[in-house]
Amino acid sequence: MRDKNVQEKSLVPVNNSIFSKIKNFFMKLFKREEFQQYVEKNNNEVEENISNPILSNFKDEIKIEEKKPNIKLLKMKNDLMFEKIIEEDLCEQELTELRELLTKEIEQRNVSINNYKNKILNIRKKLA
């Protein structure tokens, strides 16, 4: 008797759900064959686009690689500023790398200052 109750309460798949109705609607609308051909055509186009080397290299071409300064150099710069180390403690290679880093920072700051000056001058021209 227990087996009979279990069988009666077991889950039965329902084919009248909203998703099945939507699926049936589109199948009737497009007919299965036409819809399948459309899906296959789109899949082929996607595969061609993926295999196309021009599009795959596009991401690499637009990628801008910035050379970030070495963390060790930045630490040495800070140590020099706070007088934790002396210039005589550094070797020639470290000194040249530090000088290059400092000149790049100075150039970047000069460019940003000039940009701000130009913005201020443009605002003054608009107000005058």
JSON list of C-alpha atoms in Angstrom, two decimals, residues 14-100:
[
{"chain": "A", "resi": 14, "resn": "VAL", "atom": "CA", "xyz": [4.05, 19.30, -16.89]},
{"chain": "A", "resi": 15, "resn": "ASN", "atom": "CA", "xyz": [4.01, 20.28, -20.54]},
{"chain": "A", "resi": 16, "resn": "ASN", "atom": "CA", "xyz": [1.64, 23.18, -20.10]},
{"chain": "A", "resi": 17, "resn": "SER", "atom": "CA", "xyz": [4.08, 25.58, -18.47]},
{"chain": "A", "resi": 18, "resn": "ILE", "atom": "CA", "xyz": [4.53, 29.10, -19.77]},
{"chain": "A", "resi": 19, "resn": "PHE", "atom": "CA", "xyz": [7.94, 28.27, -21.23]},
{"chain": "A", "resi": 20, "resn": "SER", "atom": "CA", "xyz": [6.63, 25.33, -23.20]},
{"chain": "A", "resi": 21, "resn": "LYS", "atom": "CA", "xyz": [3.81, 27.52, -24.56]},
{"chain": "A", "resi": 22, "resn": "ILE", "atom": "CA", "xyz": [6.32, 30.17, -25.67]},
{"chain": "A", "resi": 23, "resn": "LYS", "atom": "CA", "xyz": [8.52, 27.52, -27.25]},
{"chain": "A", "resi": 24, "resn": "ASN", "atom": "CA", "xyz": [5.58, 26.00, -29.09]},
{"chain": "A", "resi": 25, "resn": "PHE", "atom": "CA", "xyz": [4.49, 29.43, -30.31]},
{"chain": "A", "resi": 26, "resn": "PHE", "atom": "CA", "xyz": [7.89, 30.15, -31.86]},
{"chain": "A", "resi": 27, "resn": "MET", "atom": "CA", "xyz": [8.17, 26.67, -33.31]},
{"chain": "A", "resi": 28, "resn": "LYS", "atom": "CA", "xyz": [4.84, 27.09, -35.04]},
{"chain": "A", "resi": 29, "resn": "LEU", "atom": "CA", "xyz": [5.71, 30.61, -36.13]},
{"chain": "A", "resi": 30, "resn": "PHE", "atom": "CA", "xyz": [9.07, 29.88, -37.71]},
{"chain": "A", "resi": 31, "resn": "LYS", "atom": "CA", "xyz": [8.65, 26.23, -38.43]},
{"chain": "A", "resi": 32, "resn": "ARG", "atom": "CA", "xyz": [11.34, 24.11, -36.96]},
{"chain": "A", "resi": 33, "resn": "GLU", "atom": "CA", "xyz": [13.42, 23.71, -40.11]},
{"chain": "A", "resi": 34, "resn": "GLU", "atom": "CA", "xyz": [13.67, 27.41, -40.92]},
{"chain": "A", "resi": 35, "resn": "PHE", "atom": "CA", "xyz": [14.48, 28.24, -37.34]},
{"chain": "A", "resi": 36, "resn": "GLN", "atom": "CA", "xyz": [17.19, 25.56, -37.23]},
{"chain": "A", "resi": 37, "resn": "GLN", "atom": "CA", "xyz": [18.74, 26.88, -40.45]},
{"chain": "A", "resi": 38, "resn": "TYR", "atom": "CA", "xyz": [18.77, 30.39, -39.03]},
{"chain": "A", "resi": 39, "resn": "VAL", "atom": "CA", "xyz": [20.50, 29.22, -35.86]},
{"chain": "A", "resi": 40, "resn": "GLU", "atom": "CA", "xyz": [23.11, 27.27, -37.85]},
{"chain": "A", "resi": 41, "resn": "LYS", "atom": "CA", "xyz": [23.77, 30.28, -40.10]},
{"chain": "A", "resi": 42, "resn": "ASN", "atom": "CA", "xyz": [24.35, 32.53, -37.10]},
{"chain": "A", "resi": 43, "resn": "ASN", "atom": "CA", "xyz": [26.62, 29.96, -35.48]},
{"chain": "A", "resi": 44, "resn": "ASN", "atom": "CA", "xyz": [28.72, 29.79, -38.66]},
{"chain": "A", "resi": 45, "resn": "GLU", "atom": "CA", "xyz": [29.03, 33.58, -38.78]},
{"chain": "A", "resi": 46, "resn": "VAL", "atom": "CA", "xyz": [30.14, 33.70, -35.15]},
{"chain": "A", "resi": 47, "resn": "GLU", "atom": "CA", "xyz": [32.74, 31.00, -35.79]},
{"chain": "A", "resi": 48, "resn": "GLU", "atom": "CA", "xyz": [34.09, 32.93, -38.79]},
{"chain": "A", "resi": 49, "resn": "ASN", "atom": "CA", "xyz": [34.36, 36.11, -36.73]},
{"chain": "A", "resi": 50, "resn": "ILE", "atom": "CA", "xyz": [36.21, 34.29, -33.99]},
{"chain": "A", "resi": 51, "resn": "SER", "atom": "CA", "xyz": [38.64, 32.69, -36.40]},
{"chain": "A", "resi": 52, "resn": "ASN", "atom": "CA", "xyz": [39.29, 35.98, -38.19]},
{"chain": "A", "resi": 53, "resn": "PRO", "atom": "CA", "xyz": [42.81, 37.10, -37.15]},
{"chain": "A", "resi": 54, "resn": "ILE", "atom": "CA", "xyz": [42.09, 40.77, -37.77]},
{"chain": "A", "resi": 55, "resn": "LEU", "atom": "CA", "xyz": [39.45, 40.90, -35.07]},
{"chain": "A", "resi": 56, "resn": "SER", "atom": "CA", "xyz": [41.39, 38.73, -32.66]},
{"chain": "A", "resi": 57, "resn": "ASN", "atom": "CA", "xyz": [44.44, 41.01, -32.88]},
{"chain": "A", "resi": 58, "resn": "PHE", "atom": "CA", "xyz": [42.37, 44.15, -32.44]},
{"chain": "A", "resi": 59, "resn": "LYS", "atom": "CA", "xyz": [42.36, 43.79, -28.68]},
{"chain": "A", "resi": 60, "resn": "ASP", "atom": "CA", "xyz": [46.14, 43.47, -28.62]},
{"chain": "A", "resi": 61, "resn": "GLU", "atom": "CA", "xyz": [46.57, 46.47, -30.89]},
{"chain": "A", "resi": 62, "resn": "ILE", "atom": "CA", "xyz": [44.54, 48.88, -28.78]},
{"chain": "A", "resi": 63, "resn": "LYS", "atom": "CA", "xyz": [46.10, 47.75, -25.54]},
{"chain": "A", "resi": 64, "resn": "ILE", "atom": "CA", "xyz": [48.36, 50.44, -24.15]},
{"chain": "A", "resi": 65, "resn": "GLU", "atom": "CA", "xyz": [51.24, 49.15, -22.15]},
{"chain": "A", "resi": 66, "resn": "GLU", "atom": "CA", "xyz": [52.58, 51.57, -19.62]},
{"chain": "A", "resi": 67, "resn": "LYS", "atom": "CA", "xyz": [55.97, 50.96, -18.19]},
{"chain": "A", "resi": 68, "resn": "LYS", "atom": "CA", "xyz": [55.52, 51.33, -14.47]},
{"chain": "A", "resi": 69, "resn": "PRO", "atom": "CA", "xyz": [58.50, 52.42, -12.41]},
{"chain": "A", "resi": 70, "resn": "ASN", "atom": "CA", "xyz": [60.20, 49.84, -10.32]},
{"chain": "A", "resi": 71, "resn": "ILE", "atom": "CA", "xyz": [58.94, 49.63, -6.74]},
{"chain": "A", "resi": 72, "resn": "LYS", "atom": "CA", "xyz": [62.50, 49.42, -5.54]},
{"chain": "A", "resi": 73, "resn": "LEU", "atom": "CA", "xyz": [63.30, 52.73, -7.26]},
{"chain": "A", "resi": 74, "resn": "LEU", "atom": "CA", "xyz": [60.32, 54.42, -5.67]},
{"chain": "A", "resi": 75, "resn": "LYS", "atom": "CA", "xyz": [61.37, 53.17, -2.27]},
{"chain": "A", "resi": 76, "resn": "MET", "atom": "CA", "xyz": [64.91, 54.46, -2.83]},
{"chain": "A", "resi": 77, "resn": "LYS", "atom": "CA", "xyz": [63.51, 57.82, -3.91]},
{"chain": "A", "resi": 78, "resn": "ASN", "atom": "CA", "xyz": [61.47, 58.10, -0.73]},
{"chain": "A", "resi": 79, "resn": "ASP", "atom": "CA", "xyz": [64.42, 57.02, 1.38]},
{"chain": "A", "resi": 80, "resn": "LEU", "atom": "CA", "xyz": [66.55, 59.71, -0.23]},
{"chain": "A", "resi": 81, "resn": "MET", "atom": "CA", "xyz": [63.87, 62.34, 0.35]},
{"chain": "A", "resi": 82, "resn": "PHE", "atom": "CA", "xyz": [63.58, 61.45, 4.04]},
{"chain": "A", "resi": 83, "resn": "GLU", "atom": "CA", "xyz": [67.37, 61.11, 4.34]},
{"chain": "A", "resi": 84, "resn": "LYS", "atom": "CA", "xyz": [67.30, 57.47, 5.36]},
{"chain": "A", "resi": 85, "resn": "ILE", "atom": "CA", "xyz": [70.03, 56.79, 2.84]},
{"chain": "A", "resi": 86, "resn": "ILE", "atom": "CA", "xyz": [72.74, 58.96, 1.29]},
{"chain": "A", "resi": 87, "resn": "GLU", "atom": "CA", "xyz": [73.62, 59.26, -2.40]},
{"chain": "A", "resi": 88, "resn": "GLU", "atom": "CA", "xyz": [77.05, 57.81, -1.73]},
{"chain": "A", "resi": 89, "resn": "ASP", "atom": "CA", "xyz": [75.40, 54.57, -0.59]},
{"chain": "A", "resi": 90, "resn": "LEU", "atom": "CA", "xyz": [73.97, 53.98, -4.06]},
{"chain": "A", "resi": 91, "resn": "CYS", "atom": "CA", "xyz": [75.84, 52.52, -7.01]},
{"chain": "A", "resi": 92, "resn": "GLU", "atom": "CA", "xyz": [76.08, 54.30, -10.38]},
{"chain": "A", "resi": 93, "resn": "GLN", "atom": "CA", "xyz": [73.38, 52.19, -12.00]},
{"chain": "A", "resi": 94, "resn": "GLU", "atom": "CA", "xyz": [70.89, 52.95, -9.22]},
{"chain": "A", "resi": 95, "resn": "LEU", "atom": "CA", "xyz": [71.73, 56.65, -9.43]},
{"chain": "A", "resi": 96, "resn": "THR", "atom": "CA", "xyz": [71.15, 56.77, -13.19]},
{"chain": "A", "resi": 97, "resn": "GLU", "atom": "CA", "xyz": [67.85, 54.90, -12.85]},
{"chain": "A", "resi": 98, "resn": "LEU", "atom": "CA", "xyz": [66.77, 57.31, -10.10]},
{"chain": "A", "resi": 99, "resn": "ARG", "atom": "CA", "xyz": [67.71, 60.31, -12.24]},
{"chain": "A", "resi": 100, "resn": "GLU", "atom": "CA", "xyz": [65.71, 58.94, -15.16]}
]
